[in-house]
Coordinates of C-alpha atoms and ligand atoms in Angstrom, one line a residue:
M12 CA 41.3 7.9 71.1
S13 CA 38.6 9.4 69.0
Q14 CA 39.4 12.3 66.9
T15 CA 37.2 15.0 65.4
V16 CA 36.9 15.7 61.7
G17 CA 38.6 19.0 62.2
H18 CA 41.5 17.3 63.9
F19 CA 41.8 14.6 61.2
L20 CA 41.8 17.3 58.5
L21 CA 44.9 18.9 60.0
E22 CA 46.6 15.6 60.5
R23 CA 46.0 14.7 56.9
L24 CA 47.5 18.0 55.8
V25 CA 50.6 17.3 57.8
Q26 CA 50.8 13.8 56.3
W27 CA 50.7 15.5 52.9
G28 CA 53.7 17.6 53.9
V29 CA 51.8 20.9 54.4
K30 CA 53.7 23.0 56.9
R31 CA 51.8 26.3 56.9
I32 CA 48.2 27.5 56.6
Y33 CA 47.2 31.0 55.8
G34 CA 43.8 31.8 57.4
Y35 CA 41.3 33.9 59.2
P36 CA 38.8 32.5 61.7
G37 CA 35.0 32.5 61.8
D38 CA 32.4 30.3 63.4
G39 CA 32.0 28.4 60.2
I40 CA 35.4 26.8 60.8
N41 CA 35.5 26.7 64.6
G42 CA 35.7 22.9 64.5
I43 CA 38.9 23.2 62.5
D44 CA 40.5 26.1 64.4
L45 CA 39.9 24.4 67.7
A46 CA 42.1 21.5 66.6
L47 CA 45.0 23.9 65.5
P48 CA 46.8 24.2 68.9
A49 CA 47.4 20.4 68.9
F50 CA 49.4 20.9 65.7
A51 CA 51.3 24.0 66.8
D52 CA 54.7 22.4 66.3
R53 CA 53.9 20.9 62.9
L54 CA 51.5 23.2 61.2
K55 CA 52.2 27.0 61.3
Y56 CA 49.0 29.1 61.2
V57 CA 49.5 32.5 59.8
Q58 CA 46.7 34.9 60.6
V59 CA 46.2 37.5 57.9
R60 CA 44.1 40.7 57.8
H61 CA 41.7 39.7 55.1
E62 CA 41.0 36.3 53.5
E63 CA 42.0 37.5 50.0
M64 CA 45.5 37.9 51.5
A65 CA 45.4 34.3 52.7
A66 CA 44.7 33.2 49.2
F67 CA 47.5 35.5 47.8
M68 CA 49.9 34.0 50.3
A69 CA 48.9 30.5 49.5
C70 CA 49.4 31.3 45.8
A71 CA 52.8 32.9 46.4
H72 CA 53.8 29.9 48.5
A73 CA 53.0 27.7 45.6
K74 CA 54.8 29.9 43.1
F75 CA 58.0 30.3 45.2
T76 CA 58.3 26.7 46.5
G77 CA 56.4 24.5 44.0
E78 CA 54.5 23.0 46.9
P79 CA 50.7 23.5 47.2
G80 CA 49.6 26.5 49.2
V81 CA 46.8 26.1 51.7
C82 CA 44.3 28.8 52.8
L83 CA 41.5 28.5 55.4
A84 CA 38.4 30.7 55.6
T85 CA 35.0 30.7 57.2
S86 CA 31.7 30.2 55.5
G87 CA 29.9 33.0 53.6
P88 CA 31.9 36.2 53.7
G89 CA 35.2 34.5 54.5
A90 CA 34.9 32.2 51.5
I91 CA 33.8 35.0 49.2
H92 CA 36.8 37.1 50.3
L93 CA 39.2 34.3 49.1
L94 CA 38.1 34.5 45.5
N95 CA 40.4 37.1 43.9
G96 CA 43.5 35.4 45.4
L97 CA 42.3 32.0 44.2
Y98 CA 41.8 33.3 40.7
D99 CA 45.3 34.7 40.8
A100 CA 46.5 31.2 41.5
K101 CA 44.3 29.5 38.9
L102 CA 45.3 31.9 36.1
D103 CA 49.0 31.5 36.9
H104 CA 48.7 27.7 37.3
A105 CA 49.8 27.7 41.0
P106 CA 48.5 24.7 43.1
V107 CA 46.4 26.0 45.9
V108 CA 43.9 24.3 48.1
A109 CA 41.1 26.3 49.8
I110 CA 39.4 24.9 52.8
V111 CA 36.2 26.7 53.8
G112 CA 33.4 26.3 56.3
Q113 CA 29.7 26.1 55.5
A114 CA 26.4 26.3 57.4
A115 CA 25.6 23.2 59.4
T116 CA 24.1 20.3 57.5
I117 CA 20.9 20.7 59.6
S118 CA 20.5 24.3 58.3
M119 CA 21.8 24.0 54.7
G120 CA 19.1 24.9 52.3
G121 CA 17.4 26.9 55.0
S122 CA 18.4 30.3 53.7
Y123 CA 20.4 30.3 56.9
Q124 CA 22.7 33.1 58.2
Q125 CA 26.0 33.2 56.2
E126 CA 24.7 30.4 53.9
V127 CA 26.0 30.9 50.4
D128 CA 25.9 28.4 47.6
L129 CA 29.6 27.7 48.0
Q130 CA 29.6 24.7 45.7
N131 CA 28.5 27.0 42.9
L132 CA 30.6 30.0 44.1
F133 CA 33.8 27.9 43.7
K134 CA 32.7 26.0 40.7
D135 CA 34.6 28.2 38.3
V136 CA 37.8 29.0 40.3
A137 CA 38.1 25.5 41.6
G138 CA 36.6 23.9 38.5
E139 CA 38.9 20.9 38.6
Y140 CA 37.7 19.9 42.1
V141 CA 35.3 21.3 44.6
T142 CA 33.4 19.2 47.0
T143 CA 31.3 19.5 50.1
V144 CA 32.1 17.0 52.9
M145 CA 28.7 15.8 54.2
S146 CA 29.9 12.9 56.3
P147 CA 33.1 12.2 58.3
A148 CA 33.9 9.1 56.2
A149 CA 34.1 11.4 53.1
L150 CA 36.7 13.8 54.5
R151 CA 39.7 11.6 53.8
H152 CA 39.1 11.2 50.1
S153 CA 38.0 14.9 49.7
I154 CA 41.2 16.3 51.2
D155 CA 43.4 13.7 49.4
R156 CA 41.8 14.5 46.1
A157 CA 41.9 18.2 46.6
I158 CA 45.7 18.2 47.2
R159 CA 46.5 15.6 44.6
I160 CA 44.5 17.4 41.9
A161 CA 45.8 20.8 42.8
R162 CA 49.3 19.4 42.3
A163 CA 48.7 17.2 39.3
E164 CA 46.8 19.9 37.4
R165 CA 48.6 22.9 38.8
T166 CA 45.4 24.6 39.8
V167 CA 43.0 25.6 42.6
T168 CA 40.8 23.1 44.4
C169 CA 38.3 23.6 47.3
V170 CA 37.0 21.5 50.2
I171 CA 33.9 22.8 51.8
I172 CA 33.2 21.4 55.3
P173 CA 29.9 22.2 57.0
K174 CA 30.5 23.3 60.6
D175 CA 28.6 20.5 62.3
V176 CA 30.6 17.9 60.3
Q177 CA 33.9 19.4 61.6
E178 CA 32.9 18.6 65.2
L179 CA 31.8 15.0 64.5
D180 CA 34.0 12.0 65.4
M181 CA 36.2 11.0 62.5
V182 CA 35.3 7.8 60.8
A183 CA 37.6 6.0 58.4
P184 CA 36.0 4.9 55.2
P185 CA 34.4 1.5 55.9
H186 CA 35.5 -1.6 53.9
K187 CA 32.2 -2.0 52.1
H188 CA 30.4 -1.2 48.9
G189 CA 30.2 2.6 48.2
A190 CA 33.2 3.6 50.3
V191 CA 36.1 5.6 48.7
V192 CA 39.5 4.6 50.1
T193 CA 42.3 6.9 49.2
G194 CA 45.9 7.5 50.1
T195 CA 48.4 10.4 50.3
G196 CA 51.4 11.3 48.1
F197 CA 52.2 12.7 44.7
T198 CA 55.4 13.0 42.8
E199 CA 55.9 14.8 39.5
P200 CA 56.1 12.5 36.5
R201 CA 58.8 12.7 34.0
V202 CA 57.1 13.9 30.8
I203 CA 59.1 13.8 27.6
P204 CA 57.7 14.0 24.0
Q205 CA 58.0 11.2 21.5
N206 CA 61.4 10.9 19.8
R207 CA 59.8 11.5 16.4
D208 CA 58.4 14.9 17.6
L209 CA 61.7 15.9 19.2
K210 CA 63.4 15.1 15.8
R211 CA 60.8 17.3 14.0
A212 CA 61.4 20.1 16.4
A213 CA 65.2 19.8 16.1
D214 CA 64.8 20.0 12.3
V215 CA 62.9 23.2 12.5
L216 CA 65.3 24.7 15.0
N217 CA 68.4 23.6 13.0
A218 CA 67.0 25.1 9.9
G219 CA 66.5 28.5 11.5
Q220 CA 69.1 31.3 11.1
K221 CA 67.6 33.8 13.5
V222 CA 66.1 31.9 16.5
A223 CA 64.2 33.7 19.2
M224 CA 63.3 32.0 22.4
L225 CA 60.5 33.1 24.8
V226 CA 60.6 31.6 28.3
G227 CA 57.9 31.8 31.0
A228 CA 57.1 30.4 34.5
G229 CA 57.2 26.9 33.1
A230 CA 61.0 27.3 32.5
L231 CA 61.8 28.4 36.0
R232 CA 63.4 25.1 36.9
A233 CA 65.1 24.7 33.5
A234 CA 67.6 27.6 33.6
K235 CA 70.6 25.5 32.7
E236 CA 68.8 23.8 29.8
V237 CA 67.4 27.0 28.4
A238 CA 70.9 28.5 28.4
E239 CA 72.4 25.5 26.7
V240 CA 69.8 25.4 24.0
A241 CA 70.0 29.1 23.5
D242 CA 73.8 28.8 23.1
L243 CA 73.5 26.0 20.6
L244 CA 70.9 27.9 18.6
G245 CA 72.7 31.2 18.8
A246 CA 69.4 32.5 20.0
G247 CA 68.3 35.6 21.9
V248 CA 65.9 34.9 24.9
A249 CA 63.0 37.1 25.9
K250 CA 61.4 36.4 29.3
A251 CA 57.7 36.7 30.0
L252 CA 56.9 38.4 33.2
L253 CA 56.4 35.2 35.2
G254 CA 59.7 33.9 33.8
K255 CA 61.8 36.9 34.9
A256 CA 63.9 34.7 37.2
V257 CA 64.6 32.0 34.6
L258 CA 67.8 33.6 33.5
P259 CA 70.1 36.2 35.0
D260 CA 70.1 39.6 33.2
H261 CA 73.9 40.0 32.8
H262 CA 73.9 37.9 29.7
L263 CA 73.3 40.3 26.8
W264 CA 71.5 37.6 24.8
V265 CA 68.8 37.7 27.4
T266 CA 66.5 40.5 26.1
G267 CA 64.5 40.8 29.3
S268 CA 60.8 41.4 29.4
I269 CA 58.4 41.3 26.5
G270 CA 55.1 43.1 25.8
L271 CA 53.8 46.4 27.0
L272 CA 56.1 46.2 29.9
G273 CA 58.9 44.8 27.7
T274 CA 62.1 45.9 26.2
K275 CA 62.9 47.1 22.7
P276 CA 65.4 44.3 22.1
S277 CA 62.6 41.7 22.9
W278 CA 60.4 43.5 20.4
D279 CA 63.2 43.5 17.8
L280 CA 64.0 39.8 18.5
M281 CA 60.4 38.8 17.8
M282 CA 59.9 41.0 14.8
E283 CA 63.1 39.9 13.1
C284 CA 63.4 36.2 14.0
D285 CA 62.8 33.4 11.5
T286 CA 62.2 30.7 14.2
L287 CA 60.4 30.9 17.5
L288 CA 61.0 28.5 20.4
M289 CA 58.6 29.1 23.2
V290 CA 59.2 27.3 26.6
G291 CA 56.6 27.2 29.4
S292 CA 54.9 30.4 28.6
S293 CA 51.4 31.5 27.8
F294 CA 52.4 35.2 27.3
P295 CA 49.1 36.6 26.1
Y296 CA 49.9 39.4 23.7
S297 CA 50.2 37.9 20.2
E298 CA 51.0 41.2 18.6
F299 CA 54.4 41.1 20.4
L300 CA 55.2 37.7 18.8
P301 CA 56.2 37.3 15.2
K302 CA 53.5 37.9 12.6
E303 CA 51.8 34.6 11.6
G304 CA 53.9 33.0 8.9
Q305 CA 57.0 35.0 9.6
A306 CA 58.6 32.4 11.8
R307 CA 58.5 28.6 12.1
G308 CA 57.5 27.7 15.6
V309 CA 58.3 25.1 18.2
Q310 CA 56.6 25.2 21.6
I311 CA 57.2 23.2 24.8
D312 CA 54.6 23.1 27.5
I313 CA 53.7 20.5 30.2
D314 CA 50.1 21.3 29.7
G315 CA 48.8 20.2 26.3
R316 CA 46.0 22.8 26.5
M317 CA 48.5 25.7 26.3
L318 CA 50.1 24.6 23.0
S319 CA 49.8 26.7 19.9
L320 CA 47.7 29.1 21.9
R321 CA 49.4 32.3 21.0
Y322 CA 51.2 31.5 17.8
P323 CA 50.5 28.6 15.3
M324 CA 53.4 26.3 16.0
E325 CA 54.8 23.8 13.6
V326 CA 55.8 21.4 16.3
N327 CA 54.0 21.2 19.6
L328 CA 55.9 19.4 22.3
C329 CA 54.0 18.4 25.4
G330 CA 56.5 17.8 28.0
D331 CA 58.5 19.1 31.0
S332 CA 60.7 22.0 30.0
A333 CA 64.0 20.8 31.5
E334 CA 63.5 17.2 30.4
T335 CA 62.4 18.1 26.9
L336 CA 65.2 20.6 26.3
R337 CA 67.7 18.1 27.6
A338 CA 66.3 15.5 25.1
L339 CA 66.6 18.1 22.3
V340 CA 70.2 19.0 23.0
P341 CA 71.9 16.0 21.3
L342 CA 69.7 16.6 18.2
L343 CA 70.7 20.3 17.8
V344 CA 73.6 21.4 15.6
R345 CA 75.6 24.3 17.1
K346 CA 75.2 27.4 14.8
T347 CA 78.5 28.5 13.5
D348 CA 77.2 31.8 12.2
R349 CA 76.8 33.9 15.4
S350 CA 75.9 37.2 13.7
W351 CA 72.3 37.1 14.8
R352 CA 73.2 36.6 18.4
E353 CA 75.8 39.3 18.2
K354 CA 73.2 41.6 16.9
V355 CA 70.9 40.8 19.8
E356 CA 73.7 41.4 22.2
K357 CA 74.5 44.7 20.7
G358 CA 70.9 45.8 21.0
M359 CA 70.7 44.7 24.6
G360 CA 73.9 46.5 25.5
D361 CA 72.5 49.7 24.0
W362 CA 69.2 49.1 25.8
W363 CA 70.8 48.8 29.3
K364 CA 72.5 52.1 28.7
L365 CA 69.2 53.7 27.7
M366 CA 67.6 52.3 30.8
D367 CA 70.3 53.8 32.9
E368 CA 69.8 57.2 31.1
R369 CA 66.1 57.1 31.4
A370 CA 66.4 56.4 35.2
R371 CA 68.6 59.5 35.5
V372 CA 66.2 61.9 33.7
A373 CA 65.4 64.5 36.3
A374 CA 61.8 64.3 37.6
N375 CA 59.6 66.0 40.2
P376 CA 60.6 65.0 42.8
I377 CA 62.0 61.4 42.1
N378 CA 62.0 59.5 38.8
P379 CA 60.5 56.1 39.9
Q380 CA 62.9 54.3 37.6
L381 CA 65.8 55.5 39.8
M382 CA 64.3 53.7 42.8
F383 CA 64.6 50.4 40.8
T384 CA 68.0 50.9 39.1
E385 CA 69.5 51.9 42.5
L386 CA 67.9 48.9 44.1
S387 CA 69.0 46.6 41.3
K388 CA 72.7 47.5 41.9
R389 CA 72.4 46.7 45.6
L390 CA 70.2 43.6 45.5
P391 CA 71.6 41.2 48.1
E392 CA 72.3 37.6 47.1
N393 CA 69.3 35.3 46.9
A394 CA 66.8 38.1 47.1
I395 CA 63.2 37.3 46.5
L396 CA 61.1 40.0 44.7
A397 CA 57.3 40.4 44.6
S398 CA 56.0 43.2 42.4
D399 CA 52.5 44.6 42.5
S400 CA 50.5 45.5 39.4
G401 CA 50.7 49.2 38.5
S402 CA 53.6 51.2 37.2
A403 CA 55.9 49.3 39.6
A404 CA 55.5 46.3 37.3
N405 CA 57.0 48.3 34.4
W406 CA 60.1 49.3 36.3
Y407 CA 60.4 45.8 37.9
A408 CA 60.2 44.2 34.5
R409 CA 62.6 46.6 32.8
D410 CA 65.0 48.0 35.4
I411 CA 65.7 45.1 37.8
K412 CA 68.6 42.9 36.8
I413 CA 68.0 39.5 38.1
R414 CA 71.0 37.5 39.2
E415 CA 71.4 33.8 39.7
G416 CA 69.8 32.4 42.8
M417 CA 67.1 35.1 43.0
M418 CA 63.4 34.5 42.7
A419 CA 60.7 37.0 41.5
S420 CA 57.0 36.9 40.9
L421 CA 53.8 38.8 40.5
S422 CA 50.2 38.4 39.5
G423 CA 50.8 37.6 35.8
N424 CA 47.6 36.6 34.1
L425 CA 45.1 38.1 36.5
A426 CA 47.3 41.2 36.9
T427 CA 45.4 42.1 40.0
M428 CA 46.3 44.9 42.3
G429 CA 47.2 44.1 45.8
P430 CA 49.4 40.9 45.9
G431 CA 52.8 42.6 46.4
V432 CA 52.9 42.7 50.2
P433 CA 51.1 39.4 50.8
Y434 CA 53.3 37.6 48.2
A435 CA 56.4 38.9 50.0
I436 CA 55.1 37.8 53.4
A437 CA 54.6 34.2 52.1
A438 CA 58.0 34.3 50.5
K439 CA 59.5 35.3 53.9
F440 CA 57.7 32.5 55.7
A441 CA 58.9 30.0 53.1
F442 CA 62.5 31.3 53.1
P443 CA 63.0 33.1 56.4
D444 CA 66.7 33.6 55.9
R445 CA 66.4 35.3 52.5
P446 CA 65.9 39.0 51.9
V447 CA 62.5 39.8 50.5
F448 CA 61.3 42.9 48.6
A449 CA 57.8 44.0 47.8
L450 CA 57.6 46.7 45.1
V451 CA 54.2 48.3 45.4
G452 CA 52.2 51.4 44.3
D453 CA 50.4 53.6 46.7
G454 CA 47.0 52.5 45.4
A455 CA 47.9 48.8 46.0
M456 CA 49.2 49.8 49.5
Q457 CA 45.9 51.5 50.3
M458 CA 44.0 48.5 48.9
N459 CA 45.9 45.8 50.8
G460 CA 49.4 46.6 51.7
I461 CA 49.0 48.9 54.7
N462 CA 46.8 46.3 56.3
E463 CA 49.3 43.5 55.7
L464 CA 52.0 45.7 57.3
I465 CA 50.2 44.8 60.5
T466 CA 50.7 41.2 59.7
I467 CA 54.4 41.9 59.3
S468 CA 54.5 43.7 62.6
K469 CA 52.8 40.7 64.2
Y470 CA 55.3 38.1 62.9
W471 CA 58.6 39.6 62.0
K472 CA 60.3 38.9 65.3
E473 CA 59.8 35.2 64.7
W474 CA 61.9 35.5 61.5
P475 CA 65.5 34.6 62.1
D476 CA 66.6 37.2 59.6
P477 CA 64.7 40.5 59.6
R478 CA 65.5 41.5 56.0
F479 CA 62.2 42.5 54.5
Y480 CA 61.6 45.6 52.4
V481 CA 58.4 47.3 51.1
L482 CA 59.0 49.9 48.5
V483 CA 56.0 52.2 48.1
L484 CA 55.8 54.4 45.1
N485 CA 53.9 57.4 46.4
N486 CA 52.6 59.2 43.4
R487 CA 49.1 59.9 44.7
D488 CA 47.8 58.5 41.5
L489 CA 46.5 55.2 40.0
N490 CA 49.3 55.9 37.6
Q491 CA 49.4 52.8 35.4
V492 CA 45.7 53.3 34.5
T493 CA 46.2 57.1 34.1
W494 CA 48.7 56.3 31.5
E495 CA 46.5 53.7 29.9
L496 CA 43.8 56.3 29.6
R497 CA 46.2 58.7 28.0
A498 CA 48.0 56.3 25.7
M499 CA 45.1 54.0 24.6
A500 CA 41.9 55.8 24.9
G501 CA 43.1 59.2 24.0
S502 CA 41.1 60.6 27.0
P503 CA 42.5 63.3 29.2
N504 CA 43.3 62.5 32.8
V505 CA 40.3 62.0 35.1
P506 CA 41.3 63.2 38.5
S507 CA 38.0 62.0 40.1
T508 CA 38.9 58.4 39.4
Q509 CA 42.7 58.6 39.3
T510 CA 44.0 60.8 42.1
L511 CA 44.7 59.1 45.4
P512 CA 44.6 60.6 48.9
D513 CA 47.9 61.0 50.5
F514 CA 49.0 58.8 53.3
S515 CA 52.2 58.6 55.3
Y516 CA 53.5 55.1 54.7
A517 CA 56.8 55.6 56.4
H518 CA 55.2 57.1 59.6
Y519 CA 52.7 54.3 59.6
A520 CA 55.4 51.7 59.5
E521 CA 57.1 53.4 62.4
Q522 CA 53.9 53.4 64.3
L523 CA 53.8 49.6 63.8
G524 CA 57.4 49.2 65.2
L525 CA 58.9 48.8 61.7
A526 CA 61.4 51.1 60.2
G527 CA 60.1 53.9 57.9
I528 CA 62.2 55.8 55.4
R529 CA 60.8 58.6 53.3
V530 CA 62.8 59.7 50.3
D531 CA 61.9 62.8 48.3
K532 CA 65.1 63.7 46.5
A533 CA 66.9 61.9 43.7
A534 CA 70.2 62.6 45.4
G535 CA 68.9 60.7 48.5
V536 CA 67.8 57.5 46.7
G537 CA 71.1 55.5 46.9
A538 CA 71.5 56.5 50.6
A539 CA 67.9 55.5 51.3
W540 CA 68.5 52.0 50.0
E541 CA 71.8 51.8 51.9
T542 CA 70.1 52.7 55.2
A543 CA 67.2 50.3 54.5
L544 CA 69.5 47.4 53.7
K545 CA 71.3 47.9 57.1
S546 CA 68.0 48.0 59.1
N547 CA 67.6 45.5 61.9
R548 CA 63.8 45.3 61.2
P549 CA 61.5 45.3 58.2
V550 CA 61.5 48.6 56.4
V551 CA 58.9 50.6 54.4
I552 CA 60.7 52.8 51.9
E553 CA 58.3 55.5 50.9
A554 CA 59.5 57.1 47.7
M555 CA 57.9 60.4 46.5
V556 CA 57.8 59.7 42.8
D557 CA 56.7 61.6 39.8
P558 CA 53.5 60.5 38.2
D559 CA 54.5 62.2 35.0
V560 CA 57.2 59.8 34.1
P561 CA 55.7 57.7 31.3
P562 CA 55.8 53.9 31.5
L563 CA 56.3 53.9 27.7
P564 CA 55.7 50.7 25.8
P565 CA 58.9 49.5 24.1
H566 CA 57.7 50.7 20.7
I567 CA 55.2 53.5 20.8
T568 CA 52.9 52.9 17.9
L569 CA 51.8 55.8 15.8
E570 CA 48.3 55.3 17.0
Q571 CA 49.3 55.5 20.7
A572 CA 51.5 58.5 20.2
K573 CA 48.6 60.2 18.4
S574 CA 46.1 59.6 21.2
F575 CA 48.7 60.6 23.7
T576 CA 49.1 63.9 22.0
E577 CA 45.4 64.4 21.6
A578 CA 45.0 63.9 25.4
L579 CA 47.5 66.6 26.0
L580 CA 45.8 68.9 23.5
K581 CA 42.4 68.3 25.2
G582 CA 43.7 69.8 28.3
D583 CA 44.9 67.0 30.5
P584 CA 45.7 68.9 33.7
D585 CA 49.2 67.4 34.0
A586 CA 50.0 68.1 30.3
R587 CA 53.1 70.1 30.7
G588 CA 54.9 67.8 33.1
I589 CA 54.0 64.8 31.0
M590 CA 55.2 66.4 27.8
S591 CA 58.6 67.2 29.2
Q592 CA 58.9 63.8 30.8
A593 CA 57.9 62.0 27.6
F594 CA 60.3 64.0 25.6
H595 CA 63.3 63.4 28.0
A596 CA 62.5 59.7 28.1
M597 CA 62.4 59.3 24.4
F598 CA 65.5 61.4 23.7
P599 CA 67.5 61.2 26.9
K600 CA 70.4 63.6 27.2
K601 CA 73.7 62.3 28.2
E602 CA 74.9 63.9 31.5
Ligands
TPP960 C1 41.9 44.6 41.8 C2 42.2 45.6 40.7 N1 41.6 46.7 40.5 C3 41.9 47.5 39.5 C4 42.9 47.2 38.6 C5 43.2 48.1 37.5 N2 44.6 48.7 37.8 C6 45.7 48.2 37.3 S1 47.1 49.1 37.8 C7 46.1 50.2 38.6 C8 46.7 51.4 39.3 C9 47.6 51.0 40.4 O1 47.9 52.1 41.1 P1 49.1 52.2 42.2 O2 49.0 50.9 43.0 O3 49.0 53.5 42.9 O4 50.4 52.1 41.2 P2 50.9 53.2 40.2 O5 50.5 52.7 38.9 O6 50.3 54.5 40.6 O7 52.4 53.2 40.4 C10 44.8 49.9 38.5 C11 43.7 50.7 39.1 C12 43.5 46.0 38.8 N3 44.5 45.5 38.0 N4 43.2 45.2 39.9
MG961 MG1 50.1 55.2 42.5

């Protein structure tokens, strides 16, 4: 029986093991969409509200499962809408394949309606592989290569299919000169550095007396090995944002997040260490790493391009994190002097107490940190968390204690607003029996989240387990940037750009048939979480939080403190509230 190109495309995706596509229709992909019903039992189509969300979901699918995510959008506007989500995937090294339509081959080059130079548009974001399928015989290799390259390079690839080609009869590549004959399948290789380099690395690590480790997304599947090496080296371990789920936070030698959203113990760890072992991270802010020359460095990364990128390393090991650490273990000598690690643990013990105190500082009406510490205590087993960018990312980074078996992610390198809710949706589709949490600011909700609540209302009854929670921080402000303006630029608040219109997120959720909980008193925070966790349907928890609680960097530099004070002196309209909040946060009073 003859088969169209559109039909073969879906069949090939199934052969590659793809189970779900995130998409939005348009006449540029009708030839693909028409074939979808024939695959209903093998390929789930998730209809989103905006193509950018489809790309975020494909990205989150890749981040949470390790499999490539697939998104499908029409030509012109649909393809353009994908871009931000695709960049999120590219920057965080998540394998994502974008399939997009194009004007018909008979009209291409004719300045035709919805005709955009897609090959050029995607050239940067899908730089490793973007191709336009001009003939049915070229489809097979195009899709095979797009998926294989996305996986092998951990990046974004794109297949553009003109609409008339989608409707043509499929033709297998002929057995003749000029044909490209490809197959499916990819398995990860085992990549381990040379023995001599492992030995050099071990020598550096064995010589150190104060070893700091920094782990990122590349170490997510190497938890056991990271813990074993850290124990041998008596090291403290800081976690880059994307590596939050590498290790549970109950170990006091885990110093949590690093950087502007980091902890003081991570800062101290880096400033005082004599040796740095970095595993699977491209954490960008070098000023939070040791000063050049202070520490001897060893780095492990599967991607040779990422080595010695943030700190000049003495030994650069190109290899898989788990395999390389395992190969290092027999070469390491267990440090008998544990005083460095004990110091780290003491610092972390104090830090957790401080976090708890900061969360309990009274605010008007709710201190946002309290939402996170109260959630942290109650997080169900195997929870999956997705944070948005904004102040939520600070509290997510510092106040949520990850436990074993949990997963957590966000937009790390692009740090874009808007992925919180779509990431959580993709997590739920990938792991329908696990509880999923989106932690989102009101700006990000207004940008994307409230629209994707409609997607949740469309699909949640299909989920065998309804546990799905969206925390909205309603502060009527683009607060993270408001603080950046204050702390970095020394400018006063700019209400015309920063203040957000109010919106009733909880009521809106109810209107969609979801549960809505609005909490506006600190005393009600614990109870709000308890009620939410018992809900028989997805819940939006709208928390009325105080925009004057400062997401202070772990170490306020003199410069930042100065511009902060100047902003207040120049008549920032919120000056009094901020002043009192900053004061309490820095010098919390014991209750
Ligand atoms: C697409 C995009 N636009 C703008 C920014 C800059 N930005 C980063 S955080 C932020 C504020 C987020 O506000 P909201 O979601 O309300 O969270 P809040 O910080 O108020 O808790 C902005 C504007 C961004 N990162 N991404
Ligand atoms: Mg806000």
